[in-house]
PDB file of N, CA and C in Angstrom:
ATOM      1  N   MET A   1      33.855 -49.458   8.761  1.00 54.00           N
ATOM      2  CA  MET A   1      34.022 -50.861   9.044  1.00 54.00           C
ATOM      3  C   MET A   1      35.163 -51.472   8.507  1.00 54.00           C
ATOM      4  N   GLY A   2      35.427 -51.394   6.940  1.00 70.00           N
ATOM      5  CA  GLY A   2      36.369 -51.795   6.226  1.00 70.00           C
ATOM      6  C   GLY A   2      37.902 -51.957   7.127  1.00 70.00           C
ATOM      7  N   ILE A   3      38.064 -50.125   7.831  1.00 75.00           N
ATOM      8  CA  ILE A   3      39.492 -49.938   7.994  1.00 75.00           C
ATOM      9  C   ILE A   3      39.442 -51.029   9.318  1.00 75.00           C
ATOM     10  N   ILE A   4      38.459 -50.879  10.121  1.00 81.00           N
ATOM     11  CA  ILE A   4      38.526 -51.829  11.352  1.00 81.00           C
ATOM     12  C   ILE A   4      39.327 -53.221  11.223  1.00 81.00           C
ATOM     13  N   TRP A   5      38.143 -53.438   9.809  1.00 78.00           N
ATOM     14  CA  TRP A   5      38.370 -55.133   9.242  1.00 78.00           C
ATOM     15  C   TRP A   5      39.804 -55.199   9.067  1.00 78.00           C
ATOM     16  N   THR A   6      40.693 -54.184   8.592  1.00 71.00           N
ATOM     17  CA  THR A   6      42.101 -54.254   8.043  1.00 71.00           C
ATOM     18  C   THR A   6      42.489 -54.216   8.810  1.00 71.00           C
ATOM     19  N   ILE A   7      42.260 -54.028   9.725  1.00 76.00           N
ATOM     20  CA  ILE A   7      43.516 -53.315  11.371  1.00 76.00           C
ATOM     21  C   ILE A   7      43.744 -54.857  11.713  1.00 76.00           C
ATOM     22  N   ILE A   8      42.212 -55.670  12.022  1.00 81.00           N
ATOM     23  CA  ILE A   8      42.406 -57.265  12.837  1.00 81.00           C
ATOM     24  C   ILE A   8      42.870 -58.052  11.783  1.00 81.00           C
ATOM     25  N   ILE A   9      42.436 -58.350  10.506  1.00 79.00           N
ATOM     26  CA  ILE A   9      43.356 -59.147   9.500  1.00 79.00           C
ATOM     27  C   ILE A   9      45.156 -58.609   9.920  1.00 79.00           C
ATOM     28  N   GLY A  10      44.889 -57.435   9.822  1.00 78.00           N
ATOM     29  CA  GLY A  10      46.325 -57.079   9.887  1.00 78.00           C
ATOM     30  C   GLY A  10      47.458 -57.471  10.844  1.00 78.00           C
ATOM     31  N   PHE A  11      46.638 -57.167  12.396  1.00 81.00           N
ATOM     32  CA  PHE A  11      47.189 -57.921  13.669  1.00 81.00           C
ATOM     33  C   PHE A  11      47.320 -59.384  13.255  1.00 81.00           C
ATOM     34  N   VAL A  12      46.930 -60.325  12.618  1.00 84.00           N
ATOM     35  CA  VAL A  12      46.624 -61.875  12.413  1.00 84.00           C
ATOM     36  C   VAL A  12      47.874 -62.119  11.602  1.00 84.00           C
ATOM     37  N   ALA A  13      47.999 -61.165  10.635  1.00 82.00           N
ATOM     38  CA  ALA A  13      48.627 -61.944   9.426  1.00 82.00           C
ATOM     39  C   ALA A  13      50.240 -60.995   9.844  1.00 82.00           C
ATOM     40  N   GLY A  14      50.131 -60.116  10.639  1.00 80.00           N
ATOM     41  CA  GLY A  14      51.730 -59.674  11.281  1.00 80.00           C
ATOM     42  C   GLY A  14      52.472 -60.605  11.713  1.00 80.00           C
ATOM     43  N   ILE A  15      51.462 -61.455  12.874  1.00 81.00           N
ATOM     44  CA  ILE A  15      51.701 -62.540  13.678  1.00 81.00           C
ATOM     45  C   ILE A  15      52.441 -63.562  13.173  1.00 81.00           C
ATOM     46  N   ILE A  16      51.562 -63.899  12.232  1.00 84.00           N
ATOM     47  CA  ILE A  16      51.470 -65.326  10.652  1.00 84.00           C
ATOM     48  C   ILE A  16      53.258 -64.981   9.977  1.00 84.00           C
ATOM     49  N   ALA A  17      52.964 -63.560   9.409  1.00 81.00           N
ATOM     50  CA  ALA A  17      54.214 -63.330   8.787  1.00 81.00           C
ATOM     51  C   ALA A  17      55.555 -63.803   9.457  1.00 81.00           C
ATOM     52  N   LYS A  18      55.578 -62.846  10.877  1.00 79.00           N
ATOM     53  CA  LYS A  18      56.717 -63.004  11.916  1.00 79.00           C
ATOM     54  C   LYS A  18      57.546 -64.340  11.667  1.00 79.00           C
ATOM     55  N   PHE A  19      56.178 -65.628  12.153  1.00 81.00           N
ATOM     56  CA  PHE A  19      56.590 -66.972  12.119  1.00 81.00           C
ATOM     57  C   PHE A  19      57.082 -67.369  10.585  1.00 81.00           C
ATOM     58  N   ILE A  20      56.735 -66.661   9.308  1.00 80.00           N
ATOM     59  CA  ILE A  20      57.157 -67.449   8.358  1.00 80.00           C
ATOM     60  C   ILE A  20      58.396 -66.826   7.857  1.00 80.00           C
ATOM     61  N   THR A  21      58.296 -65.739   8.179  1.00 75.00           N
ATOM     62  CA  THR A  21      60.444 -65.131   7.854  1.00 75.00           C
ATOM     63  C   THR A  21      60.613 -64.694   9.155  1.00 75.00           C
ATOM     64  N   PRO A  22      61.275 -65.663   9.393  1.00 66.00           N
ATOM     65  CA  PRO A  22      62.277 -65.441  10.850  1.00 66.00           C
ATOM     66  C   PRO A  22      63.561 -65.283  10.507  1.00 66.00           C
ATOM     67  N   GLY A  23      63.879 -64.406  11.047  1.00 65.00           N
ATOM     68  CA  GLY A  23      65.691 -64.231  11.049  1.00 65.00           C
ATOM     69  C   GLY A  23      66.344 -63.556  11.828  1.00 65.00           C
ATOM     70  N   SER A  24      67.437 -62.847  11.984  1.00 60.00           N
ATOM     71  CA  SER A  24      67.880 -62.044  13.205  1.00 60.00           C
ATOM     72  C   SER A  24      67.874 -60.261  12.731  1.00 60.00           C
ATOM     73  N   ASN A  25      67.287 -60.016  11.102  1.00 53.00           N
ATOM     74  CA  ASN A  25      66.622 -58.993  10.856  1.00 53.00           C
ATOM     75  C   ASN A  25      65.467 -58.452  11.165  1.00 53.00           C
ATOM     76  N   GLU A  26      64.263 -59.377  11.985  1.00 59.00           N
ATOM     77  CA  GLU A  26      63.292 -59.128  11.653  1.00 59.00           C
ATOM     78  C   GLU A  26      62.578 -57.889  13.171  1.00 59.00           C
ATOM     79  N   PRO A  27      61.907 -57.415  12.643  1.00 60.00           N
ATOM     80  CA  PRO A  27      61.702 -56.083  13.806  1.00 60.00           C
ATOM     81  C   PRO A  27      61.567 -57.099  15.353  1.00 60.00           C
ATOM     82  N   ALA A  28      62.234 -56.532  16.190  1.00 63.00           N
ATOM     83  CA  ALA A  28      62.040 -57.388  17.692  1.00 63.00           C
ATOM     84  C   ALA A  28      60.771 -56.294  18.478  1.00 63.00           C
ATOM     85  N   GLY A  29      59.644 -57.115  19.073  1.00 71.00           N
ATOM     86  CA  GLY A  29      58.605 -56.806  19.587  1.00 71.00           C
ATOM     87  C   GLY A  29      57.105 -57.051  18.795  1.00 71.00           C
ATOM     88  N   PHE A  30      56.497 -57.348  19.611  1.00 71.00           N
ATOM     89  CA  PHE A  30      54.945 -58.134  19.140  1.00 71.00           C
ATOM     90  C   PHE A  30      54.755 -56.728  19.009  1.00 71.00           C
ATOM     91  N   ILE A  31      54.674 -55.249  19.185  1.00 76.00           N
ATOM     92  CA  ILE A  31      53.665 -54.404  19.062  1.00 76.00           C
ATOM     93  C   ILE A  31      54.475 -53.685  17.392  1.00 76.00           C
ATOM     94  N   LEU A  32      55.582 -54.047  17.404  1.00 79.00           N
ATOM     95  CA  LEU A  32      56.260 -53.415  15.985  1.00 79.00           C
ATOM     96  C   LEU A  32      56.164 -54.305  15.135  1.00 79.00           C
ATOM     97  N   THR A  33      55.799 -55.774  15.242  1.00 74.00           N
ATOM     98  CA  THR A  33      55.391 -56.566  14.418  1.00 74.00           C
ATOM     99  C   THR A  33      54.368 -56.720  13.576  1.00 74.00           C
ATOM    100  N   THR A  34      52.940 -56.291  14.927  1.00 75.00           N
ATOM    101  CA  THR A  34      51.920 -56.048  14.310  1.00 75.00           C
ATOM    102  C   THR A  34      51.181 -54.829  13.770  1.00 75.00           C
ATOM    103  N   ILE A  35      52.457 -54.011  13.789  1.00 82.00           N
ATOM    104  CA  ILE A  35      51.922 -52.718  13.307  1.00 82.00           C
ATOM    105  C   ILE A  35      52.533 -52.527  12.320  1.00 82.00           C
ATOM    106  N   LEU A  36      53.421 -53.633  11.471  1.00 80.00           N
ATOM    107  CA  LEU A  36      54.055 -53.872  10.180  1.00 80.00           C
ATOM    108  C   LEU A  36      53.228 -54.983   9.428  1.00 80.00           C
ATOM    109  N   GLY A  37      52.486 -55.843  10.555  1.00 79.00           N
ATOM    110  CA  GLY A  37      51.448 -56.719  10.069  1.00 79.00           C
ATOM    111  C   GLY A  37      49.990 -55.910   9.122  1.00 79.00           C
ATOM    112  N   ILE A  38      49.678 -55.059  10.140  1.00 82.00           N
ATOM    113  CA  ILE A  38      48.324 -53.730   9.789  1.00 82.00           C
ATOM    114  C   ILE A  38      49.076 -53.028   8.941  1.00 82.00           C
ATOM    115  N   VAL A  39      50.072 -52.566   8.422  1.00 84.00           N
ATOM    116  CA  VAL A  39      50.972 -51.942   6.987  1.00 84.00           C
ATOM    117  C   VAL A  39      50.667 -52.911   5.730  1.00 84.00           C
ATOM    118  N   GLY A  40      51.378 -54.170   5.836  1.00 81.00           N
ATOM    119  CA  GLY A  40      51.400 -55.223   5.260  1.00 81.00           C
ATOM    120  C   GLY A  40      49.221 -54.991   4.908  1.00 81.00           C
ATOM    121  N   ALA A  41      49.060 -55.318   5.772  1.00 80.00           N
ATOM    122  CA  ALA A  41      47.399 -55.607   5.376  1.00 80.00           C
ATOM    123  C   ALA A  41      46.871 -54.576   4.344  1.00 80.00           C
ATOM    124  N   PHE A  42      47.146 -52.834   4.780  1.00 81.00           N
ATOM    125  CA  PHE A  42      46.849 -52.035   3.999  1.00 81.00           C
ATOM    126  C   PHE A  42      46.865 -51.667   2.582  1.00 81.00           C
ATOM    127  N   VAL A  43      48.742 -52.477   2.390  1.00 81.00           N
ATOM    128  CA  VAL A  43      49.495 -52.985   1.362  1.00 81.00           C
ATOM    129  C   VAL A  43      48.878 -53.523   0.307  1.00 81.00           C
ATOM    130  N   ALA A  44      48.215 -54.325   0.846  1.00 81.00           N
ATOM    131  CA  ALA A  44      47.697 -55.502   0.224  1.00 81.00           C
ATOM    132  C   ALA A  44      46.227 -55.331  -0.351  1.00 81.00           C
ATOM    133  N   THR A  45      45.737 -54.307   0.340  1.00 79.00           N
ATOM    134  CA  THR A  45      44.036 -54.380  -0.039  1.00 79.00           C
ATOM    135  C   THR A  45      44.568 -53.035  -1.144  1.00 79.00           C
ATOM    136  N   TYR A  46      45.345 -52.183  -0.835  1.00 82.00           N
ATOM    137  CA  TYR A  46      45.207 -50.870  -2.103  1.00 82.00           C
ATOM    138  C   TYR A  46      46.159 -51.189  -3.096  1.00 82.00           C
ATOM    139  N   LEU A  47      46.969 -52.299  -3.163  1.00 82.00           N
ATOM    140  CA  LEU A  47      47.873 -53.018  -4.561  1.00 82.00           C
ATOM    141  C   LEU A  47      46.495 -53.836  -5.307  1.00 82.00           C
ATOM    142  N   GLY A  48      45.469 -54.742  -4.126  1.00 82.00           N
ATOM    143  CA  GLY A  48      44.679 -55.530  -4.664  1.00 82.00           C
ATOM    144  C   GLY A  48      44.045 -54.772  -5.677  1.00 82.00           C
ATOM    145  N   GLN A  49      43.196 -53.622  -4.828  1.00 82.00           N
ATOM    146  CA  GLN A  49      42.099 -52.635  -5.311  1.00 82.00           C
ATOM    147  C   GLN A  49      43.047 -52.004  -6.939  1.00 82.00           C
ATOM    148  N   SER A  50      44.183 -51.618  -6.843  1.00 85.00           N
ATOM    149  CA  SER A  50      44.621 -51.040  -8.063  1.00 85.00           C
ATOM    150  C   SER A  50      44.980 -52.270  -9.139  1.00 85.00           C
ATOM    151  N   LEU A  51      45.047 -53.672  -8.604  1.00 85.00           N
ATOM    152  CA  LEU A  51      45.046 -54.157  -9.484  1.00 85.00           C
ATOM    153  C   LEU A  51      43.825 -54.975 -10.251  1.00 85.00           C
ATOM    154  N   GLY A  52      42.700 -54.606  -9.599  1.00 84.00           N
ATOM    155  CA  GLY A  52      41.550 -55.042  -9.581  1.00 84.00           C
ATOM    156  C   GLY A  52      41.382 -56.288  -9.291  1.00 84.00           C
ATOM    157  N   TRP A  53      41.484 -56.899  -8.569  1.00 81.00           N
ATOM    158  CA  TRP A  53      41.417 -58.097  -7.443  1.00 81.00           C
ATOM    159  C   TRP A  53      40.577 -57.931  -6.663  1.00 81.00           C
ATOM    160  N   TYR A  54      40.351 -56.986  -6.049  1.00 78.00           N
ATOM    161  CA  TYR A  54      39.498 -56.276  -5.134  1.00 78.00           C
ATOM    162  C   TYR A  54      38.506 -55.406  -5.692  1.00 78.00           C
ATOM    163  N   GLY A  55      37.728 -54.950  -5.165  1.00 78.00           N
ATOM    164  CA  GLY A  55      36.222 -53.946  -5.232  1.00 78.00           C
ATOM    165  C   GLY A  55      36.744 -53.024  -4.782  1.00 78.00           C
ATOM    166  N   PRO A  56      36.149 -51.494  -4.585  1.00 76.00           N
ATOM    167  CA  PRO A  56      36.507 -50.882  -4.264  1.00 76.00           C
ATOM    168  C   PRO A  56      35.930 -50.656  -2.663  1.00 76.00           C
ATOM    169  N   GLY A  57      35.424 -51.519  -2.504  1.00 73.00           N
ATOM    170  CA  GLY A  57      34.588 -51.596  -1.146  1.00 73.00           C
ATOM    171  C   GLY A  57      35.591 -52.631  -0.128  1.00 73.00           C
ATOM    172  N   GLU A  58      35.838 -53.574  -0.879  1.00 73.00           N
ATOM    173  CA  GLU A  58      36.760 -54.598  -0.555  1.00 73.00           C
ATOM    174  C   GLU A  58      38.042 -54.276  -0.111  1.00 73.00           C
ATOM    175  N   GLY A  59      38.006 -55.485   0.916  1.00 70.00           N
ATOM    176  CA  GLY A  59      39.984 -55.057   1.650  1.00 70.00           C
ATOM    177  C   GLY A  59      40.452 -56.855   1.278  1.00 70.00           C
ATOM    178  N   ALA A  60      41.697 -56.509   1.436  1.00 68.00           N
ATOM    179  CA  ALA A  60      42.615 -57.974   1.819  1.00 68.00           C
ATOM    180  C   ALA A  60      42.122 -58.970   2.754  1.00 68.00           C
ATOM    181  N   GLY A  61      42.299 -60.200   2.194  1.00 76.00           N
ATOM    182  CA  GLY A  61      41.442 -61.270   2.641  1.00 76.00           C
ATOM    183  C   GLY A  61      42.740 -61.887   3.654  1.00 76.00           C
ATOM    184  N   LEU A  62      42.531 -62.648   4.191  1.00 80.00           N
ATOM    185  CA  LEU A  62      44.039 -62.941   5.320  1.00 80.00           C
ATOM    186  C   LEU A  62      44.902 -63.600   4.850  1.00 80.00           C
ATOM    187  N   ILE A  63      45.074 -64.216   3.651  1.00 83.00           N
ATOM    188  CA  ILE A  63      45.853 -64.292   2.727  1.00 83.00           C
ATOM    189  C   ILE A  63      46.606 -63.604   1.754  1.00 83.00           C
ATOM    190  N   GLY A  64      46.315 -62.562   1.449  1.00 82.00           N
ATOM    191  CA  GLY A  64      46.394 -61.344   0.937  1.00 82.00           C
ATOM    192  C   GLY A  64      47.302 -60.782   1.710  1.00 82.00           C
ATOM    193  N   ALA A  65      46.452 -60.038   3.223  1.00 81.00           N
ATOM    194  CA  ALA A  65      47.037 -59.239   4.610  1.00 81.00           C
ATOM    195  C   ALA A  65      48.525 -60.112   4.562  1.00 81.00           C
ATOM    196  N   VAL A  66      48.851 -61.666   4.816  1.00 85.00           N
ATOM    197  CA  VAL A  66      49.953 -62.309   5.219  1.00 85.00           C
ATOM    198  C   VAL A  66      51.040 -62.251   4.281  1.00 85.00           C
ATOM    199  N   VAL A  67      50.606 -62.203   2.707  1.00 84.00           N
ATOM    200  CA  VAL A  67      51.563 -61.964   1.535  1.00 84.00           C
ATOM    201  C   VAL A  67      51.863 -60.567   1.689  1.00 84.00           C
ATOM    202  N   GLY A  68      51.074 -59.710   2.241  1.00 83.00           N
ATOM    203  CA  GLY A  68      51.393 -58.070   2.229  1.00 83.00           C
ATOM    204  C   GLY A  68      52.381 -57.912   3.498  1.00 83.00           C
ATOM    205  N   ALA A  69      51.894 -58.717   4.614  1.00 82.00           N
ATOM    206  CA  ALA A  69      53.223 -58.651   5.458  1.00 82.00           C
ATOM    207  C   ALA A  69      54.319 -59.236   5.549  1.00 82.00           C
ATOM    208  N   VAL A  70      54.704 -60.239   4.879  1.00 83.00           N
ATOM    209  CA  VAL A  70      55.457 -60.791   4.465  1.00 83.00           C
ATOM    210  C   VAL A  70      56.442 -59.704   3.801  1.00 83.00           C
ATOM    211  N   ILE A  71      55.882 -59.140   2.208  1.00 83.00           N
ATOM    212  CA  ILE A  71      56.565 -58.397   1.231  1.00 83.00           C
ATOM    213  C   ILE A  71      57.439 -56.558   2.763  1.00 83.00           C
ATOM    214  N   VAL A  72      56.319 -56.351   3.394  1.00 82.00           N
ATOM    215  CA  VAL A  72      56.641 -55.079   4.515  1.00 82.00           C
ATOM    216  C   VAL A  72      57.944 -55.807   5.043  1.00 82.00           C
ATOM    217  N   LEU A  73      58.046 -57.403   5.812  1.00 80.00           N
ATOM    218  CA  LEU A  73      58.781 -57.760   6.730  1.00 80.00           C
ATOM    219  C   LEU A  73      60.375 -57.761   5.891  1.00 80.00           C
ATOM    220  N   LEU A  74      60.260 -58.007   4.778  1.00 81.00           N
ATOM    221  CA  LEU A  74      61.230 -58.048   3.553  1.00 81.00           C
ATOM    222  C   LEU A  74      62.183 -56.859   3.355  1.00 81.00           C
ATOM    223  N   VAL A  75      60.852 -55.975   3.086  1.00 83.00           N
ATOM    224  CA  VAL A  75      61.488 -54.546   3.053  1.00 83.00           C
ATOM    225  C   VAL A  75      62.302 -53.932   4.080  1.00 83.00           C
ATOM    226  N   TRP A  76      61.874 -54.394   5.504  1.00 79.00           N
ATOM    227  CA  TRP A  76      62.078 -53.891   6.524  1.00 79.00           C
ATOM    228  C   TRP A  76      63.742 -54.677   6.766  1.00 79.00           C
ATOM    229  N   ALA A  77      63.281 -55.998   6.594  1.00 77.00           N
ATOM    230  CA  ALA A  77      65.261 -56.332   6.639  1.00 77.00           C
ATOM    231  C   ALA A  77      65.922 -56.075   5.616  1.00 77.00           C
ATOM    232  N   MET A  78      65.498 -55.675   4.393  1.00 80.00           N
ATOM    233  CA  MET A  78      66.810 -55.070   3.755  1.00 80.00           C
ATOM    234  C   MET A  78      67.032 -53.643   3.806  1.00 80.00           C
ATOM    235  N   LEU A  79      66.163 -53.096   4.374  1.00 81.00           N
ATOM    236  CA  LEU A  79      66.939 -51.447   4.997  1.00 81.00           C
ATOM    237  C   LEU A  79      67.733 -51.802   6.082  1.00 81.00           C
ATOM    238  N   SER A  80      67.252 -52.456   6.954  1.00 74.00           N
ATOM    239  CA  SER A  80      68.007 -52.706   8.549  1.00 74.00           C
ATOM    240  C   SER A  80      69.167 -53.149   8.295  1.00 74.00           C
ATOM    241  N   ASN A  81      69.681 -54.166   6.979  1.00 69.00           N
ATOM    242  CA  ASN A  81      70.722 -54.588   6.471  1.00 69.00           C
ATOM    243  C   ASN A  81      71.456 -53.604   5.842  1.00 69.00           C
ATOM    244  N   ARG A  82      70.723 -52.730   5.169  1.00 67.00           N
ATOM    245  CA  ARG A  82      71.658 -51.494   4.518  1.00 67.00           C
ATOM    246  C   ARG A  82      71.956 -50.559   5.438  1.00 67.00           C
ATOM    247  N   ARG A  83      71.103 -50.279   6.424  1.00 62.00           N
ATOM    248  CA  ARG A  83      71.493 -49.145   7.714  1.00 62.00           C
ATOM    249  C   ARG A  83      73.018 -49.847   8.522  1.00 62.00           C
ATOM    250  N   THR A  84      72.574 -50.705   8.800  1.00 60.00           N
ATOM    251  CA  THR A  84      73.979 -51.711   9.252  1.00 60.00           C
ATOM    252  C   THR A  84      75.205 -51.642   8.370  1.00 60.00           C
ATOM    253  N   ALA A  85      75.047 -51.547   7.381  1.00 56.00           N
ATOM    254  CA  ALA A  85      76.301 -51.871   6.261  1.00 56.00           C
ATOM    255  C   ALA A  85      77.090 -50.456   6.228  1.00 56.00           C
ATOM    256  N   VAL A  86      76.089 -49.331   6.548  1.00 53.00           N
ATOM    257  CA  VAL A  86      76.942 -48.604   5.826  1.00 53.00           C
ATOM    258  C   VAL A  86      77.616 -47.399   7.367  1.00 53.00           C
TER     259      VAL A  86
END
């Protein structure tokens, strides 16, 4: 149930993160944004578990997932800038 909950939270976090980080380098499309949000939720979950913020069975909450999704979106923007500059 933990993975399903992380996916649901990541879906919502991806939508919120897209509104927080507007710009021309953001991923186009609803599905790609939600996938990056889900990846952000997994990043926040595993980062939080390794830092001791969450227990072994706990996942990131909505705020942590949004922060993880924003980080993933910013990394996406940096990589897409580097790709277009080369």
